[in-house]
């Protein structure tokens, strides 16, 4: 590439004919003007604040930073393929790209759940550190290799909310018999607490909660939950999101499609994903602050903290669920070891930095 630029530069400086220049650098030049029109399927409702807008930003930035050489058309959940089958579509090569949550595919790849969130796991800061510097990304790429898919970190919502409930949760007994939308290991933990766990895509949560088909549902946080109208479907809004402390979103690229791209476009995808990862977190932080104010002023919404004994029991069940996951899946064991090693190392520092500071600020 450097040699071509040099040769082209010299040719131009010397005023040589366009023909001679073309001959010198025909192959790389042809590649640098080649355009790619790709499709990206997602799990998200079109225009959903934070996430839906974020994936459109991702596509727009890919087109701009590639000078129009990589155009990506974004499809909302269910538009081209079912909302929860994004990874399968990318794996098959039905589309070149997908954006969704890794834990939607826990039936097929149990260990993938570490790449969204596990209960009482890593925060957004810890997750980014583990992925970018602690070997997490390499493990993830290895895990997805058999599916012919390359994953990228492409967004995070920060600590979520525990969810919307149509009744108060004052003790562990109050959880028993509830039917709740809660995916991932969090769902397995709730199952151990006597909850009937289901997963439905974002677009179906409001109706299910409003009609009583569900008694409770977790989605994201104030910003996204208001967008789905969940505050009009249930009264009690519980925190903290013990099950999803720093859930990240994934961009997946079909490997065959990836291999057709020149190196600079591959580099652009990685760099734009990192930019979106920062941007989506900033958007959520901003949007959640505004949306929470609205919810606190809403007479039909009661904001509640889950009682300590409920959180303690959920933590115990989380440990049991994660141990069982590792015992039954070699990949989960390997990933959990790396994930936990870093988290255990990060905790002492975050206790005297993030936690100490936030506590000091609220004195
Ligand atoms: Ca969630």
mmCIF file of C-alpha atoms and ligand atoms in Angstrom:
data_model
loop_
_atom_site.group_PDB
_atom_site.id
_atom_site.type_symbol
_atom_site.label_atom_id
_atom_site.label_comp_id
_atom_site.label_asym_id
_atom_site.label_seq_id
_atom_site.Cartn_x
_atom_site.Cartn_y
_atom_site.Cartn_z
ATOM 1 C CA UNK A 1 0.000 0.000 0.000
ATOM 2 C CA UNK A 2 2.815 2.428 0.930
ATOM 3 C CA UNK A 3 4.666 1.562 -2.228
ATOM 4 C CA UNK A 4 1.574 2.216 -4.341
ATOM 5 C CA UNK A 5 1.015 5.609 -2.739
ATOM 6 C CA UNK A 6 4.632 6.459 -3.340
ATOM 7 C CA UNK A 7 4.549 5.343 -6.969
ATOM 8 C CA UNK A 8 1.250 7.162 -7.581
ATOM 9 C CA UNK A 9 2.645 10.285 -5.944
ATOM 10 C CA UNK A 10 5.782 10.224 -8.047
ATOM 11 C CA UNK A 11 3.776 9.597 -11.207
ATOM 12 C CA UNK A 12 1.491 12.538 -10.473
ATOM 13 C CA UNK A 13 4.412 14.783 -9.573
ATOM 14 C CA UNK A 14 6.188 13.899 -12.775
ATOM 15 C CA UNK A 15 3.010 14.589 -14.760
ATOM 16 C CA UNK A 16 3.003 11.124 -16.261
ATOM 17 C CA UNK A 17 -0.027 9.988 -18.217
ATOM 18 C CA UNK A 18 -3.035 8.595 -16.366
ATOM 19 C CA UNK A 19 -2.546 5.429 -18.383
ATOM 20 C CA UNK A 20 0.930 4.797 -16.986
ATOM 21 C CA UNK A 21 -0.297 5.501 -13.476
ATOM 22 C CA UNK A 22 -3.162 3.051 -13.845
ATOM 23 C CA UNK A 23 -0.842 0.395 -15.095
ATOM 24 C CA UNK A 24 1.486 0.774 -12.109
ATOM 25 C CA UNK A 25 -1.212 0.420 -9.527
ATOM 26 C CA UNK A 26 -4.128 -1.349 -11.173
ATOM 27 C CA UNK A 27 -4.904 -4.017 -8.575
ATOM 28 C CA UNK A 28 -4.800 -1.966 -5.344
ATOM 29 C CA UNK A 29 -6.618 0.965 -6.981
ATOM 30 C CA UNK A 30 -9.405 -1.265 -8.176
ATOM 31 C CA UNK A 31 -9.770 -2.617 -4.649
ATOM 32 C CA UNK A 32 -9.821 0.810 -3.038
ATOM 33 C CA UNK A 33 -12.794 1.938 -5.130
ATOM 34 C CA UNK A 34 -14.737 -1.318 -4.840
ATOM 35 C CA UNK A 35 -18.011 -0.741 -3.024
ATOM 36 C CA UNK A 36 -19.880 -3.182 -0.762
ATOM 37 C CA UNK A 37 -23.601 -3.073 -0.122
ATOM 38 C CA UNK A 38 -24.384 -5.112 2.960
ATOM 39 C CA UNK A 39 -27.436 -5.873 5.031
ATOM 40 C CA UNK A 40 -27.555 -5.808 8.836
ATOM 41 C CA UNK A 41 -30.373 -7.549 10.703
ATOM 42 C CA UNK A 42 -31.029 -6.548 14.309
ATOM 43 C CA UNK A 43 -33.176 -7.580 17.272
ATOM 44 C CA UNK A 44 -34.368 -4.011 17.847
ATOM 45 C CA UNK A 45 -37.490 -2.027 17.090
ATOM 46 C CA UNK A 46 -36.713 0.634 14.447
ATOM 47 C CA UNK A 47 -35.585 3.943 15.950
ATOM 48 C CA UNK A 48 -35.528 2.616 19.546
ATOM 49 C CA UNK A 49 -33.663 5.304 21.569
ATOM 50 C CA UNK A 50 -30.123 4.327 22.439
ATOM 51 C CA UNK A 51 -29.991 0.909 20.782
ATOM 52 C CA UNK A 52 -32.035 1.252 17.573
ATOM 53 C CA UNK A 53 -30.643 4.717 16.911
ATOM 54 C CA UNK A 54 -27.181 3.412 17.802
ATOM 55 C CA UNK A 55 -27.211 0.723 15.105
ATOM 56 C CA UNK A 56 -28.308 3.240 12.484
ATOM 57 C CA UNK A 57 -25.417 5.499 13.648
ATOM 58 C CA UNK A 58 -23.125 2.512 13.243
ATOM 59 C CA UNK A 59 -24.245 2.008 9.639
ATOM 60 C CA UNK A 60 -24.036 5.747 8.860
ATOM 61 C CA UNK A 61 -20.523 5.988 10.276
ATOM 62 C CA UNK A 62 -19.368 2.946 8.312
ATOM 63 C CA UNK A 63 -20.562 4.619 5.118
ATOM 64 C CA UNK A 64 -19.004 7.998 5.983
ATOM 65 C CA UNK A 65 -15.648 6.748 7.242
ATOM 66 C CA UNK A 66 -15.312 4.412 4.261
ATOM 67 C CA UNK A 67 -16.112 7.276 1.908
ATOM 68 C CA UNK A 68 -19.185 5.398 0.684
ATOM 69 C CA UNK A 69 -17.356 2.138 -0.007
ATOM 70 C CA UNK A 70 -19.238 0.174 2.686
ATOM 71 C CA UNK A 71 -22.974 0.788 2.693
ATOM 72 C CA UNK A 72 -25.031 -1.078 5.269
ATOM 73 C CA UNK A 73 -28.812 -1.256 5.272
ATOM 74 C CA UNK A 74 -30.245 -1.793 8.756
ATOM 75 C CA UNK A 75 -33.321 -3.984 9.341
ATOM 76 C CA UNK A 76 -35.399 -3.823 12.523
ATOM 77 C CA UNK A 77 -36.172 -6.992 14.485
ATOM 78 C CA UNK A 78 -38.531 -9.270 12.551
ATOM 79 C CA UNK A 79 -38.290 -7.275 9.332
ATOM 80 C CA UNK A 80 -36.057 -9.695 7.447
ATOM 81 C CA UNK A 81 -35.518 -12.475 9.995
ATOM 82 C CA UNK A 82 -37.097 -13.127 13.437
ATOM 83 C CA UNK A 83 -35.765 -10.719 16.095
ATOM 84 C CA UNK A 84 -34.146 -13.467 18.151
ATOM 85 C CA UNK A 85 -32.524 -15.280 15.187
ATOM 86 C CA UNK A 86 -30.004 -12.648 14.163
ATOM 87 C CA UNK A 87 -26.888 -14.713 14.865
ATOM 88 C CA UNK A 88 -28.251 -17.662 12.849
ATOM 89 C CA UNK A 89 -28.880 -15.382 9.844
ATOM 90 C CA UNK A 90 -25.319 -14.027 9.969
ATOM 91 C CA UNK A 91 -23.891 -17.492 10.511
ATOM 92 C CA UNK A 92 -25.763 -18.879 7.477
ATOM 93 C CA UNK A 93 -24.717 -15.899 5.365
ATOM 94 C CA UNK A 94 -28.332 -14.804 4.743
ATOM 95 C CA UNK A 95 -26.956 -11.347 5.634
ATOM 96 C CA UNK A 96 -23.428 -10.065 6.144
ATOM 97 C CA UNK A 97 -23.988 -8.365 9.522
ATOM 98 C CA UNK A 98 -26.130 -8.550 12.628
ATOM 99 C CA UNK A 99 -26.617 -6.564 15.821
ATOM 100 C CA UNK A 100 -28.171 -8.205 18.876
ATOM 101 C CA UNK A 101 -27.377 -9.684 22.290
ATOM 102 C CA UNK A 102 -25.167 -12.738 22.629
ATOM 103 C CA UNK A 103 -27.325 -14.270 25.381
ATOM 104 C CA UNK A 104 -30.313 -14.639 23.050
ATOM 105 C CA UNK A 105 -28.414 -17.666 21.715
ATOM 106 C CA UNK A 106 -27.729 -19.424 24.998
ATOM 107 C CA UNK A 107 -29.610 -22.503 23.768
ATOM 108 C CA UNK A 108 -27.003 -22.999 21.057
ATOM 109 C CA UNK A 109 -23.950 -21.358 22.678
ATOM 110 C CA UNK A 110 -24.361 -21.329 26.484
ATOM 111 C CA UNK A 111 -20.998 -19.599 27.006
ATOM 112 C CA UNK A 112 -22.123 -16.659 24.844
ATOM 113 C CA UNK A 113 -23.984 -15.284 27.854
ATOM 114 C CA UNK A 114 -20.726 -13.931 29.293
ATOM 115 C CA UNK A 115 -20.622 -11.620 26.282
ATOM 116 C CA UNK A 116 -23.871 -9.904 27.191
ATOM 117 C CA UNK A 117 -23.995 -10.030 30.964
ATOM 118 C CA UNK A 118 -24.095 -12.485 33.828
ATOM 119 C CA UNK A 119 -25.724 -11.691 37.190
ATOM 120 C CA UNK A 120 -23.507 -9.843 39.670
ATOM 121 C CA UNK A 121 -20.845 -9.749 36.948
ATOM 122 C CA UNK A 122 -18.815 -6.979 35.377
ATOM 123 C CA UNK A 123 -19.766 -3.311 34.998
ATOM 124 C CA UNK A 124 -19.294 -1.523 31.673
ATOM 125 C CA UNK A 125 -15.797 -0.343 32.696
ATOM 126 C CA UNK A 126 -14.750 -3.809 33.782
ATOM 127 C CA UNK A 127 -16.306 -5.426 30.710
ATOM 128 C CA UNK A 128 -14.436 -3.121 28.319
ATOM 129 C CA UNK A 129 -11.179 -3.718 30.197
ATOM 130 C CA UNK A 130 -11.620 -7.498 30.125
ATOM 131 C CA UNK A 131 -12.547 -7.526 26.438
ATOM 132 C CA UNK A 132 -10.011 -5.074 25.070
ATOM 133 C CA UNK A 133 -7.085 -5.789 27.411
ATOM 134 C CA UNK A 134 -7.817 -8.936 29.401
ATOM 135 C CA UNK A 135 -8.173 -11.531 26.629
ATOM 136 C CA UNK A 136 -11.998 -11.514 26.546
ATOM 137 C CA UNK A 137 -12.258 -10.536 22.892
ATOM 138 C CA UNK A 138 -9.884 -13.309 21.783
ATOM 139 C CA UNK A 139 -11.907 -15.910 23.711
ATOM 140 C CA UNK A 140 -15.130 -14.593 22.181
ATOM 141 C CA UNK A 141 -13.739 -14.794 18.622
ATOM 142 C CA UNK A 142 -12.604 -18.356 19.261
ATOM 143 C CA UNK A 143 -16.028 -19.258 20.690
ATOM 144 C CA UNK A 144 -17.826 -17.938 17.574
ATOM 145 C CA UNK A 145 -15.347 -19.308 15.005
ATOM 146 C CA UNK A 146 -17.301 -22.578 14.433
ATOM 147 C CA UNK A 147 -20.323 -20.455 13.488
ATOM 148 C CA UNK A 148 -18.347 -18.671 10.750
ATOM 149 C CA UNK A 149 -18.976 -15.372 12.518
ATOM 150 C CA UNK A 150 -16.662 -12.641 13.833
ATOM 151 C CA UNK A 151 -18.005 -10.726 16.868
ATOM 152 C CA UNK A 152 -17.339 -7.099 17.830
ATOM 153 C CA UNK A 153 -18.247 -5.170 20.965
ATOM 154 C CA UNK A 154 -20.808 -2.639 19.705
ATOM 155 C CA UNK A 155 -22.631 -0.910 22.527
ATOM 156 C CA UNK A 156 -23.470 -1.099 26.201
ATOM 157 C CA UNK A 157 -26.399 0.152 28.244
ATOM 158 C CA UNK A 158 -24.684 0.348 31.655
ATOM 159 C CA UNK A 159 -26.374 -1.006 34.787
ATOM 160 C CA UNK A 160 -29.959 -1.873 33.944
ATOM 161 C CA UNK A 161 -33.099 -1.932 36.108
ATOM 162 C CA UNK A 162 -34.409 -5.080 37.820
ATOM 163 C CA UNK A 163 -37.657 -4.635 35.903
ATOM 164 C CA UNK A 164 -41.359 -3.810 35.974
ATOM 165 C CA UNK A 165 -43.633 -5.777 38.300
ATOM 166 C CA UNK A 166 -47.404 -5.681 38.640
ATOM 167 C CA UNK A 167 -47.079 -6.313 42.391
ATOM 168 C CA UNK A 168 -44.738 -5.354 45.216
ATOM 169 C CA UNK A 169 -41.745 -7.549 45.942
ATOM 170 C CA UNK A 170 -41.174 -7.416 49.690
ATOM 171 C CA UNK A 171 -39.715 -10.889 50.132
ATOM 172 C CA UNK A 172 -38.453 -13.867 48.194
ATOM 173 C CA UNK A 173 -41.900 -15.454 48.544
ATOM 174 C CA UNK A 174 -43.383 -12.641 46.429
ATOM 175 C CA UNK A 175 -41.390 -13.829 43.422
ATOM 176 C CA UNK A 176 -42.925 -17.301 43.449
ATOM 177 C CA UNK A 177 -45.402 -17.971 40.680
ATOM 178 C CA UNK A 178 -44.648 -14.817 38.680
ATOM 179 C CA UNK A 179 -44.318 -15.080 34.935
ATOM 180 C CA UNK A 180 -41.458 -12.816 33.884
ATOM 181 C CA UNK A 181 -39.639 -11.831 30.722
ATOM 182 C CA UNK A 182 -35.972 -12.102 31.647
ATOM 183 C CA UNK A 183 -33.379 -13.635 29.298
ATOM 184 C CA UNK A 184 -29.959 -15.114 29.994
ATOM 185 C CA UNK A 185 -28.568 -16.469 33.251
ATOM 186 C CA UNK A 186 -30.766 -13.923 35.062
ATOM 187 C CA UNK A 187 -33.754 -15.897 33.785
ATOM 188 C CA UNK A 188 -32.288 -19.140 35.091
ATOM 189 C CA UNK A 189 -31.756 -17.478 38.490
ATOM 190 C CA UNK A 190 -35.363 -16.288 38.560
ATOM 191 C CA UNK A 191 -36.475 -19.802 37.673
ATOM 192 C CA UNK A 192 -34.676 -21.054 40.785
ATOM 193 C CA UNK A 193 -36.572 -18.416 42.775
ATOM 194 C CA UNK A 194 -39.884 -19.874 41.581
ATOM 195 C CA UNK A 195 -40.499 -17.572 38.615
ATOM 196 C CA UNK A 196 -41.681 -18.858 35.235
ATOM 197 C CA UNK A 197 -39.001 -17.431 32.966
ATOM 198 C CA UNK A 198 -39.691 -16.440 29.352
ATOM 199 C CA UNK A 199 -37.953 -14.415 26.683
ATOM 200 C CA UNK A 200 -39.884 -12.343 24.177
ATOM 201 C CA UNK A 201 -38.435 -9.716 21.835
ATOM 202 C CA UNK A 202 -38.694 -6.016 22.709
ATOM 203 C CA UNK A 203 -41.622 -5.416 20.391
ATOM 204 C CA UNK A 204 -43.830 -7.880 22.321
ATOM 205 C CA UNK A 205 -43.082 -6.893 25.940
ATOM 206 C CA UNK A 206 -45.616 -4.078 26.321
ATOM 207 C CA UNK A 207 -48.633 -6.057 25.130
ATOM 208 C CA UNK A 208 -47.656 -9.132 27.156
ATOM 209 C CA UNK A 209 -47.308 -7.059 30.329
ATOM 210 C CA UNK A 210 -50.441 -5.012 29.746
ATOM 211 C CA UNK A 211 -52.662 -7.982 29.002
ATOM 212 C CA UNK A 212 -51.388 -9.908 32.020
ATOM 213 C CA UNK A 213 -49.720 -12.599 29.899
ATOM 214 C CA UNK A 214 -46.646 -11.509 31.885
ATOM 215 C CA UNK A 215 -46.573 -10.382 35.536
ATOM 216 C CA UNK A 216 -43.161 -8.819 35.241
ATOM 217 C CA UNK A 217 -40.583 -7.907 32.628
ATOM 218 C CA UNK A 218 -37.093 -6.552 32.506
ATOM 219 C CA UNK A 219 -35.986 -4.663 29.411
ATOM 220 C CA UNK A 220 -33.239 -2.076 29.873
ATOM 221 C CA UNK A 221 -33.592 1.100 31.920
ATOM 222 C CA UNK A 222 -35.744 4.256 32.059
ATOM 223 C CA UNK A 223 -34.698 5.572 28.622
ATOM 224 C CA UNK A 224 -35.553 2.389 26.699
ATOM 225 C CA UNK A 225 -38.404 1.267 28.923
ATOM 226 C CA UNK A 226 -40.341 4.504 28.475
ATOM 227 C CA UNK A 227 -39.816 4.140 24.728
ATOM 228 C CA UNK A 228 -41.678 0.808 24.870
ATOM 229 C CA UNK A 229 -44.364 2.309 27.152
ATOM 230 C CA UNK A 230 -43.655 -0.190 29.944
ATOM 231 C CA UNK A 231 -44.455 2.458 32.584
ATOM 232 C CA UNK A 232 -48.045 2.299 31.337
ATOM 233 C CA UNK A 233 -48.217 -1.484 31.673
ATOM 234 C CA UNK A 234 -46.961 -2.082 35.255
ATOM 235 C CA UNK A 235 -46.741 0.016 38.431
ATOM 236 C CA UNK A 236 -43.638 -1.088 40.348
ATOM 237 C CA UNK A 237 -40.234 -0.327 38.874
ATOM 238 C CA UNK A 238 -37.469 -2.158 40.736
ATOM 239 C CA UNK A 239 -33.709 -1.592 40.889
ATOM 240 C CA UNK A 240 -30.841 -2.457 40.771
ATOM 241 C CA UNK A 241 -30.346 -4.573 37.653
ATOM 242 C CA UNK A 242 -28.457 -7.298 39.515
ATOM 243 C CA UNK A 243 -28.778 -9.568 36.477
ATOM 244 C CA UNK A 244 -27.360 -7.106 33.912
ATOM 245 C CA UNK A 245 -24.748 -4.806 35.448
ATOM 246 C CA UNK A 246 -23.017 -3.862 32.179
ATOM 247 C CA UNK A 247 -24.705 -5.665 29.323
ATOM 248 C CA UNK A 248 -23.010 -5.190 26.024
ATOM 249 C CA UNK A 249 -24.356 -5.598 22.526
ATOM 250 C CA UNK A 250 -22.681 -7.416 19.710
ATOM 251 C CA UNK A 251 -22.053 -6.728 16.050
ATOM 252 C CA UNK A 252 -21.461 -9.963 14.195
ATOM 253 C CA UNK A 253 -19.969 -10.262 10.715
ATOM 254 C CA UNK A 254 -20.164 -13.343 8.505
ATOM 255 C CA UNK A 255 -16.584 -14.521 8.020
ATOM 256 C CA UNK A 256 -16.908 -15.190 4.267
ATOM 257 C CA UNK A 257 -18.245 -11.667 3.770
ATOM 258 C CA UNK A 258 -15.456 -10.317 6.004
ATOM 259 C CA UNK A 259 -12.847 -12.038 3.849
ATOM 260 C CA UNK A 260 -14.062 -10.195 0.735
ATOM 261 C CA UNK A 261 -13.251 -6.813 2.338
ATOM 262 C CA UNK A 262 -9.939 -5.021 1.805
ATOM 263 C CA UNK A 263 -7.912 -4.575 4.996
ATOM 264 C CA UNK A 264 -8.731 -0.903 5.454
ATOM 265 C CA UNK A 265 -12.507 -1.578 5.473
ATOM 266 C CA UNK A 266 -11.964 -4.358 8.018
ATOM 267 C CA UNK A 267 -10.062 -1.872 10.165
ATOM 268 C CA UNK A 268 -12.859 0.686 9.740
ATOM 269 C CA UNK A 269 -15.465 -1.801 11.046
ATOM 270 C CA UNK A 270 -13.411 -2.425 14.195
ATOM 271 C CA UNK A 271 -12.806 1.272 14.810
ATOM 272 C CA UNK A 272 -16.431 2.296 14.200
ATOM 273 C CA UNK A 273 -17.640 -0.433 16.592
ATOM 274 C CA UNK A 274 -15.395 0.982 19.291
ATOM 275 C CA UNK A 275 -16.768 4.471 18.631
ATOM 276 C CA UNK A 276 -20.346 3.167 18.842
ATOM 277 C CA UNK A 277 -19.533 1.355 22.078
ATOM 278 C CA UNK A 278 -18.638 4.703 23.676
ATOM 279 C CA UNK A 279 -21.437 6.617 21.991
ATOM 280 C CA UNK A 280 -24.225 4.223 22.967
ATOM 281 C CA UNK A 281 -23.149 4.279 26.615
ATOM 282 C CA UNK A 282 -23.095 8.092 26.590
ATOM 283 C CA UNK A 283 -26.530 8.198 24.954
ATOM 284 C CA UNK A 284 -27.941 5.838 27.607
ATOM 285 C CA UNK A 285 -26.392 7.805 30.480
ATOM 286 C CA UNK A 286 -27.898 11.016 29.129
ATOM 287 C CA UNK A 287 -31.273 9.515 28.238
ATOM 288 C CA UNK A 288 -31.662 7.561 31.503
ATOM 289 C CA UNK A 289 -31.102 10.697 33.583
ATOM 290 C CA UNK A 290 -33.891 12.531 31.756
ATOM 291 C CA UNK A 291 -36.268 9.551 31.650
ATOM 292 C CA UNK A 292 -35.841 8.793 35.362
ATOM 293 C CA UNK A 293 -36.918 12.348 36.205
ATOM 294 C CA UNK A 294 -40.072 11.779 34.147
ATOM 295 C CA UNK A 295 -40.798 8.463 35.886
ATOM 296 C CA UNK A 296 -40.338 9.977 39.354
ATOM 297 C CA UNK A 297 -42.953 12.586 38.506
ATOM 298 C CA UNK A 298 -45.412 9.974 37.188
ATOM 299 C CA UNK A 299 -48.113 9.232 39.833
ATOM 300 C CA UNK A 300 -48.694 5.794 38.303
ATOM 301 C CA UNK A 301 -45.116 4.610 38.803
ATOM 302 C CA UNK A 302 -43.478 3.543 42.066
ATOM 303 C CA UNK A 303 -39.730 3.274 42.089
ATOM 304 C CA UNK A 304 -38.513 0.608 44.519
ATOM 305 C CA UNK A 305 -35.255 -1.002 45.563
ATOM 306 C CA UNK A 306 -35.236 -4.800 45.801
ATOM 307 C CA UNK A 307 -34.906 -5.798 49.488
ATOM 308 C CA UNK A 308 -31.447 -6.919 50.616
ATOM 309 C CA UNK A 309 -32.578 -10.450 51.460
ATOM 310 C CA UNK A 310 -34.025 -10.855 47.944
ATOM 311 C CA UNK A 311 -30.757 -9.594 46.403
ATOM 312 C CA UNK A 312 -28.703 -11.891 48.656
ATOM 313 C CA UNK A 313 -30.707 -14.940 47.649
ATOM 314 C CA UNK A 314 -30.552 -13.990 43.942
ATOM 315 C CA UNK A 315 -26.797 -13.679 44.339
ATOM 316 C CA UNK A 316 -26.599 -17.146 45.853
ATOM 317 C CA UNK A 317 -28.746 -18.617 43.055
ATOM 318 C CA UNK A 318 -26.590 -16.763 40.501
ATOM 319 C CA UNK A 319 -23.467 -18.435 41.817
ATOM 320 C CA UNK A 320 -25.192 -21.830 41.658
ATOM 321 C CA UNK A 321 -26.483 -21.198 38.132
ATOM 322 C CA UNK A 322 -23.048 -20.080 36.883
ATOM 323 C CA UNK A 323 -21.321 -23.041 38.537
ATOM 324 C CA UNK A 324 -23.780 -25.385 36.880
ATOM 325 C CA UNK A 325 -23.246 -23.676 33.518
ATOM 326 C CA UNK A 326 -19.471 -24.179 33.844
ATOM 327 C CA UNK A 327 -19.828 -27.765 34.994
ATOM 328 C CA UNK A 328 -21.872 -28.643 31.901
ATOM 329 C CA UNK A 329 -20.025 -26.667 29.237
ATOM 330 C CA UNK A 330 -16.278 -26.646 28.665
ATOM 331 C CA UNK A 331 -16.352 -23.291 26.932
ATOM 332 C CA UNK A 332 -18.337 -21.696 29.731
ATOM 333 C CA UNK A 333 -15.788 -23.009 32.244
ATOM 334 C CA UNK A 334 -12.911 -21.526 30.276
ATOM 335 C CA UNK A 335 -14.608 -18.171 29.778
ATOM 336 C CA UNK A 336 -15.873 -17.973 33.336
ATOM 337 C CA UNK A 337 -12.337 -18.522 34.658
ATOM 338 C CA UNK A 338 -10.995 -15.613 32.618
ATOM 339 C CA UNK A 339 -14.038 -13.419 33.379
ATOM 340 C CA UNK A 340 -13.877 -14.087 37.127
ATOM 341 C CA UNK A 341 -10.104 -13.706 37.339
ATOM 342 C CA UNK A 342 -10.366 -10.214 35.977
ATOM 343 C CA UNK A 343 -13.465 -9.272 37.955
ATOM 344 C CA UNK A 344 -11.851 -10.421 41.209
ATOM 345 C CA UNK A 345 -8.778 -8.386 40.356
ATOM 346 C CA UNK A 346 -10.837 -5.299 39.478
ATOM 347 C CA UNK A 347 -13.027 -5.318 42.605
ATOM 348 C CA UNK A 348 -10.401 -4.074 45.120
ATOM 349 C CA UNK A 349 -9.586 -1.136 42.864
ATOM 350 C CA UNK A 350 -13.195 -0.249 42.104
ATOM 351 C CA UNK A 351 -14.019 -0.388 45.802
ATOM 352 C CA UNK A 352 -11.593 2.460 46.464
ATOM 353 C CA UNK A 353 -12.334 4.328 43.212
ATOM 354 C CA UNK A 354 -15.849 4.173 41.635
ATOM 355 C CA UNK A 355 -17.672 2.923 44.723
ATOM 356 C CA UNK A 356 -15.781 5.104 47.223
ATOM 357 C CA UNK A 357 -16.289 8.160 45.053
ATOM 358 C CA UNK A 358 -20.032 7.582 44.455
ATOM 359 C CA UNK A 359 -20.491 6.992 48.182
ATOM 360 C CA UNK A 360 -18.555 10.163 48.998
ATOM 361 C CA UNK A 361 -20.639 12.181 46.566
ATOM 362 C CA UNK A 362 -23.857 11.116 48.238
ATOM 363 C CA UNK A 363 -22.714 11.847 51.840
HETATM 364 CA CA1 LIG B 1 -32.155 -6.345 29.888
#
